[in-house]
Amino acid sequence: MSRESQVTLVTGGGRGIGAAVAARLSASGHRVALTARSADELETVAATLPGESLCIPADLTEPDAVDRIFAATEDAFGRVDVLVANAGAAMSAPVHKTTDEDWAWMLEVNLSAPFRCLRRAVPGMKERGYGRVVVIASAAAKRGEPLIAAYTASKHGVLGLVRSAAAELAQTGITVNAICPGYVDTPMTEGSVTNVVSRTGRNEQAVREFFANYQPTGRLITVEEVATAVQFCLDSPSVTGQGIEIDGGAVQS
Ligand code: NAP
């Protein structure tokens, strides 16, 4: 399939990593459908894309959202060749203070929503003998860190989904991979800085340095670096079932 004709669905396309992936793929000729809850953020991103795009405001945790998003994309562009399951959220709490609501939210948005998207994407991809699924997981898919047990469990879970789906689909022309970034310079990380400052009273600069130094390279990952890794997965038919670390060497596996 020529890259120019591909139709890509990016969840969480309104800001951060999703917006950068949309920009990168639109510049390579993809028609891009963007979804997230904030319609205004989607419109802002879509207005900057060089190619055709579609905005589908939706909350991925609502029961009929995934079907509605895929139906809208298929109505506009005919199919979904590439799924970038990027939408996600983070929260922090000691494990004994993690509530049932926290736990359910993390699993719903970071694990069940990517699962439902993948489940909906696969039949059409199989029929056409071609598909690319890239899930934006996290370094927390491979390594436990303090105070993020629910997030870590959801990201370990989604890497398991990726590995199993890749094994199952290996002979279909569909690849399934995860990108596992360290701390990326996005609004999510900005929110984490704000949370730590307000919870601990620590100096903001020191907290920023803490997040930068999670990466042995001593700096945050850029959204463009993550988008480059997504492009690599799209271009690499023999790369499947992988959790690719983009984390300055934090996790060596
Ligand atoms: P971000 O800046 O907070 O963007 C998250 C995107 O997901 C937004 O477009 C948000 O839009 C959307 N989203 C969140 N909840 C949603 C829901 N219920 N339904 C639909 N869309 C929803 O985050 P980011 O840093 O770009 O992170 C993107 C992905 O990378 C996430 O899966 C995250 O876990 C992962 N990741 C991030 C980092 C990091 O350091 N930033 C590191 C490793 C992995 P709305 O709020 O408008 O819905």
mmCIF file of C-alpha atoms in Angstrom, residues 42-246:
data_model
loop_
_atom_site.group_PDB
_atom_site.id
_atom_site.type_symbol
_atom_site.label_atom_id
_atom_site.label_comp_id
_atom_site.label_asym_id
_atom_site.label_seq_id
_atom_site.Cartn_x
_atom_site.Cartn_y
_atom_site.Cartn_z
ATOM 1 C CA LEU A 42 -8.966 18.980 17.858
ATOM 2 C CA GLU A 43 -9.969 21.878 15.587
ATOM 3 C CA THR A 44 -6.813 23.787 16.501
ATOM 4 C CA VAL A 45 -4.612 20.823 15.587
ATOM 5 C CA ALA A 46 -6.583 20.053 12.404
ATOM 6 C CA ALA A 47 -6.177 23.655 11.225
ATOM 7 C CA THR A 48 -2.372 23.200 11.222
ATOM 8 C CA LEU A 49 -2.327 19.909 9.260
ATOM 9 C CA PRO A 50 -1.245 20.090 5.624
ATOM 10 C CA GLY A 51 -3.524 17.254 4.475
ATOM 11 C CA GLU A 52 -7.157 16.221 4.735
ATOM 12 C CA SER A 53 -8.364 15.650 8.281
ATOM 13 C CA LEU A 54 -11.463 14.959 10.327
ATOM 14 C CA CYS A 55 -12.238 15.844 13.952
ATOM 15 C CA ILE A 56 -14.388 13.469 16.004
ATOM 16 C CA PRO A 57 -15.012 14.713 19.537
ATOM 17 C CA ALA A 58 -15.663 11.730 21.827
ATOM 18 C CA ASP A 59 -14.969 10.348 25.270
ATOM 19 C CA LEU A 60 -13.281 6.985 24.741
ATOM 20 C CA THR A 61 -14.556 5.714 28.066
ATOM 21 C CA GLU A 62 -18.175 5.923 26.875
ATOM 22 C CA PRO A 63 -19.622 2.595 25.670
ATOM 23 C CA ASP A 64 -20.509 3.502 22.068
ATOM 24 C CA ALA A 65 -17.608 5.908 21.455
ATOM 25 C CA VAL A 66 -15.277 3.546 19.609
ATOM 26 C CA ASP A 67 -17.918 2.387 17.118
ATOM 27 C CA ARG A 68 -18.984 5.973 16.516
ATOM 28 C CA ILE A 69 -15.374 7.133 15.923
ATOM 29 C CA PHE A 70 -14.632 4.319 13.465
ATOM 30 C CA ALA A 71 -17.957 4.773 11.651
ATOM 31 C CA ALA A 72 -17.283 8.503 11.220
ATOM 32 C CA THR A 73 -13.763 7.816 9.908
ATOM 33 C CA GLU A 74 -14.994 5.134 7.501
ATOM 34 C CA ASP A 75 -17.802 7.408 6.282
ATOM 35 C CA ALA A 76 -15.322 10.174 5.505
ATOM 36 C CA PHE A 77 -12.274 8.231 4.309
ATOM 37 C CA GLY A 78 -13.508 4.687 3.563
ATOM 38 C CA ARG A 79 -11.401 2.699 6.038
ATOM 39 C CA VAL A 80 -8.774 2.791 8.797
ATOM 40 C CA ASP A 81 -5.305 1.570 7.764
ATOM 41 C CA VAL A 82 -3.369 2.892 10.738
ATOM 42 C CA LEU A 83 -4.532 3.115 14.337
ATOM 43 C CA VAL A 84 -2.449 5.175 16.742
ATOM 44 C CA ALA A 85 -3.977 4.441 20.162
ATOM 45 C CA ASN A 86 -2.429 7.336 22.006
ATOM 46 C CA ALA A 87 -5.175 8.798 24.236
ATOM 47 C CA GLY A 88 -4.341 8.281 27.856
ATOM 48 C CA ALA A 89 -4.286 9.788 31.283
ATOM 49 C CA ALA A 90 -2.113 9.579 34.381
ATOM 50 C CA MET A 91 -2.671 9.879 38.110
ATOM 51 C CA SER A 92 -0.494 9.422 41.112
ATOM 52 C CA ALA A 93 -1.208 7.988 44.562
ATOM 53 C CA PRO A 94 0.389 5.582 47.014
ATOM 54 C CA VAL A 95 -0.924 2.104 46.294
ATOM 55 C CA HIS A 96 -2.894 1.928 49.589
ATOM 56 C CA LYS A 97 -4.610 5.244 48.776
ATOM 57 C CA THR A 98 -5.523 4.331 45.192
ATOM 58 C CA THR A 99 -9.322 4.259 45.078
ATOM 59 C CA ASP A 100 -11.533 1.914 43.072
ATOM 60 C CA GLU A 101 -12.446 4.957 40.935
ATOM 61 C CA ASP A 102 -8.759 5.764 40.246
ATOM 62 C CA TRP A 103 -8.091 2.132 39.372
ATOM 63 C CA ALA A 104 -11.124 1.812 37.082
ATOM 64 C CA TRP A 105 -10.321 5.116 35.322
ATOM 65 C CA MET A 106 -6.697 4.139 34.593
ATOM 66 C CA LEU A 107 -7.685 0.708 33.263
ATOM 67 C CA GLU A 108 -10.572 2.114 31.230
ATOM 68 C CA VAL A 109 -8.688 4.894 29.454
ATOM 69 C CA ASN A 110 -5.219 3.316 29.127
ATOM 70 C CA LEU A 111 -6.105 -0.351 28.585
ATOM 71 C CA SER A 112 -9.760 -0.988 27.702
ATOM 72 C CA ALA A 113 -10.057 1.912 25.226
ATOM 73 C CA PRO A 114 -6.985 0.811 23.200
ATOM 74 C CA PHE A 115 -8.340 -2.763 23.322
ATOM 75 C CA ARG A 116 -11.737 -1.691 21.947
ATOM 76 C CA CYS A 117 -10.077 0.397 19.214
ATOM 77 C CA LEU A 118 -7.819 -2.492 18.192
ATOM 78 C CA ARG A 119 -10.756 -4.930 18.212
ATOM 79 C CA ARG A 120 -12.739 -2.599 15.951
ATOM 80 C CA ALA A 121 -9.799 -1.911 13.610
ATOM 81 C CA VAL A 122 -8.658 -5.482 12.980
ATOM 82 C CA PRO A 123 -11.470 -6.973 10.816
ATOM 83 C CA GLY A 124 -11.132 -4.327 8.076
ATOM 84 C CA MET A 125 -7.346 -4.498 8.206
ATOM 85 C CA LYS A 126 -7.464 -8.313 7.891
ATOM 86 C CA GLU A 127 -9.837 -8.065 4.944
ATOM 87 C CA ARG A 128 -7.425 -5.715 3.150
ATOM 88 C CA GLY A 129 -4.322 -7.679 4.229
ATOM 89 C CA TYR A 130 -2.701 -4.575 5.646
ATOM 90 C CA GLY A 131 -2.740 -2.633 8.895
ATOM 91 C CA ARG A 132 -0.573 -0.837 11.400
ATOM 92 C CA VAL A 133 -1.469 -0.495 15.065
ATOM 93 C CA VAL A 134 0.751 1.568 17.339
ATOM 94 C CA VAL A 135 -0.149 2.004 20.997
ATOM 95 C CA ILE A 136 1.528 4.758 22.968
ATOM 96 C CA ALA A 137 2.297 2.871 26.171
ATOM 97 C CA SER A 138 5.047 4.114 28.504
ATOM 98 C CA ALA A 139 8.327 3.186 30.140
ATOM 99 C CA ALA A 140 5.862 2.267 32.915
ATOM 100 C CA ALA A 141 4.813 -0.662 30.685
ATOM 101 C CA LYS A 142 8.150 -2.265 31.521
ATOM 102 C CA ARG A 143 9.228 -0.929 34.874
ATOM 103 C CA GLY A 144 7.514 -0.303 38.198
ATOM 104 C CA GLU A 145 7.901 3.136 39.757
ATOM 105 C CA PRO A 146 6.594 4.399 43.088
ATOM 106 C CA LEU A 147 3.230 6.177 43.385
ATOM 107 C CA ILE A 148 1.832 5.214 39.967
ATOM 108 C CA ALA A 149 0.604 1.661 40.532
ATOM 109 C CA ALA A 150 -2.689 2.003 38.646
ATOM 110 C CA TYR A 151 -1.055 3.782 35.690
ATOM 111 C CA THR A 152 1.756 1.201 35.644
ATOM 112 C CA ALA A 153 -0.703 -1.719 35.758
ATOM 113 C CA SER A 154 -2.680 -0.239 32.855
ATOM 114 C CA LYS A 155 0.469 0.267 30.760
ATOM 115 C CA HIS A 156 1.854 -3.210 31.549
ATOM 116 C CA GLY A 157 -1.572 -4.516 30.507
ATOM 117 C CA VAL A 158 -1.628 -2.684 27.212
ATOM 118 C CA LEU A 159 1.839 -4.007 26.332
ATOM 119 C CA GLY A 160 0.473 -7.512 26.958
ATOM 120 C CA LEU A 161 -2.395 -6.757 24.588
ATOM 121 C CA VAL A 162 0.072 -5.561 21.935
ATOM 122 C CA ARG A 163 2.292 -8.627 22.254
ATOM 123 C CA SER A 164 -0.572 -11.101 22.083
ATOM 124 C CA ALA A 165 -2.357 -9.349 19.201
ATOM 125 C CA ALA A 166 0.924 -9.141 17.255
ATOM 126 C CA ALA A 167 1.507 -12.878 17.672
ATOM 127 C CA GLU A 168 -2.050 -13.651 16.592
ATOM 128 C CA LEU A 169 -1.965 -11.343 13.551
ATOM 129 C CA ALA A 170 1.611 -11.979 12.381
ATOM 130 C CA GLN A 171 0.562 -13.575 9.083
ATOM 131 C CA THR A 172 -2.157 -11.085 8.188
ATOM 132 C CA GLY A 173 -0.133 -8.050 7.078
ATOM 133 C CA ILE A 174 -0.996 -6.270 10.316
ATOM 134 C CA THR A 175 1.722 -5.205 12.743
ATOM 135 C CA VAL A 176 1.013 -4.237 16.341
ATOM 136 C CA ASN A 177 3.600 -2.352 18.385
ATOM 137 C CA ALA A 178 3.889 -0.169 21.439
ATOM 138 C CA ILE A 179 6.024 2.890 21.960
ATOM 139 C CA CYS A 180 7.305 3.169 25.524
ATOM 140 C CA PRO A 181 8.386 6.749 26.184
ATOM 141 C CA GLY A 182 9.986 8.151 29.303
ATOM 142 C CA TYR A 183 8.829 11.615 30.374
ATOM 143 C CA VAL A 184 7.820 13.592 27.310
ATOM 144 C CA ASP A 185 7.510 17.369 27.105
ATOM 145 C CA THR A 186 3.683 17.556 26.942
ATOM 146 C CA PRO A 187 0.760 18.971 28.934
ATOM 147 C CA MET A 188 0.561 15.613 30.775
ATOM 148 C CA THR A 189 4.073 16.015 32.163
ATOM 149 C CA GLU A 190 3.338 19.667 32.920
ATOM 150 C CA GLY A 191 0.324 18.447 34.946
ATOM 151 C CA SER A 192 2.548 15.968 36.804
ATOM 152 C CA VAL A 193 4.973 18.779 37.703
ATOM 153 C CA THR A 194 2.091 20.904 39.021
ATOM 154 C CA ASN A 195 0.721 17.963 41.060
ATOM 155 C CA VAL A 196 4.044 17.162 42.695
ATOM 156 C CA VAL A 197 4.648 20.834 43.519
ATOM 157 C CA SER A 198 1.209 21.254 45.089
ATOM 158 C CA ARG A 199 1.389 17.944 47.000
ATOM 159 C CA THR A 200 4.928 18.266 48.329
ATOM 160 C CA GLY A 201 5.672 21.994 48.284
ATOM 161 C CA ARG A 202 8.909 21.209 46.470
ATOM 162 C CA ASN A 203 10.537 23.813 44.277
ATOM 163 C CA GLU A 204 9.123 23.737 40.731
ATOM 164 C CA GLN A 205 12.525 23.833 39.051
ATOM 165 C CA ALA A 206 13.718 20.900 41.173
ATOM 166 C CA VAL A 207 10.641 18.878 40.192
ATOM 167 C CA ARG A 208 11.217 19.636 36.506
ATOM 168 C CA GLU A 209 14.815 18.485 36.882
ATOM 169 C CA PHE A 210 13.617 15.301 38.587
ATOM 170 C CA PHE A 211 11.438 14.449 35.576
ATOM 171 C CA ALA A 212 14.217 15.374 33.117
ATOM 172 C CA ASN A 213 16.695 13.212 35.025
ATOM 173 C CA TYR A 214 14.452 10.143 34.885
ATOM 174 C CA GLN A 215 16.058 9.861 31.443
ATOM 175 C CA PRO A 216 19.798 9.070 31.755
ATOM 176 C CA THR A 217 20.208 11.630 28.959
ATOM 177 C CA GLY A 218 19.037 14.279 31.437
ATOM 178 C CA ARG A 219 16.245 15.822 29.380
ATOM 179 C CA LEU A 220 12.603 15.291 28.536
ATOM 180 C CA ILE A 221 11.775 13.392 25.343
ATOM 181 C CA THR A 222 10.322 15.576 22.578
ATOM 182 C CA VAL A 223 6.972 14.797 20.980
ATOM 183 C CA GLU A 224 8.723 14.696 17.595
ATOM 184 C CA GLU A 225 10.959 11.872 18.823
ATOM 185 C CA VAL A 226 7.860 9.841 19.675
ATOM 186 C CA ALA A 227 6.293 10.665 16.289
ATOM 187 C CA THR A 228 9.482 9.453 14.567
ATOM 188 C CA ALA A 229 9.177 6.138 16.419
ATOM 189 C CA VAL A 230 5.560 5.812 15.277
ATOM 190 C CA GLN A 231 6.646 6.426 11.672
ATOM 191 C CA PHE A 232 9.332 3.743 12.097
ATOM 192 C CA CYS A 233 6.638 1.229 13.121
ATOM 193 C CA LEU A 234 4.561 2.125 10.070
ATOM 194 C CA ASP A 235 7.552 1.687 7.749
ATOM 195 C CA SER A 236 8.729 -1.647 9.219
ATOM 196 C CA PRO A 237 6.674 -4.714 8.224
ATOM 197 C CA SER A 238 8.952 -7.056 10.196
ATOM 198 C CA VAL A 239 8.727 -5.108 13.439
ATOM 199 C CA THR A 240 5.750 -6.408 15.410
ATOM 200 C CA GLY A 241 4.995 -7.248 19.023
ATOM 201 C CA GLN A 242 7.601 -4.786 20.256
ATOM 202 C CA GLY A 243 7.597 -2.261 23.055
ATOM 203 C CA ILE A 244 10.050 0.292 21.740
ATOM 204 C CA GLU A 245 11.656 2.454 24.436
ATOM 205 C CA ILE A 246 12.095 6.118 23.659
#
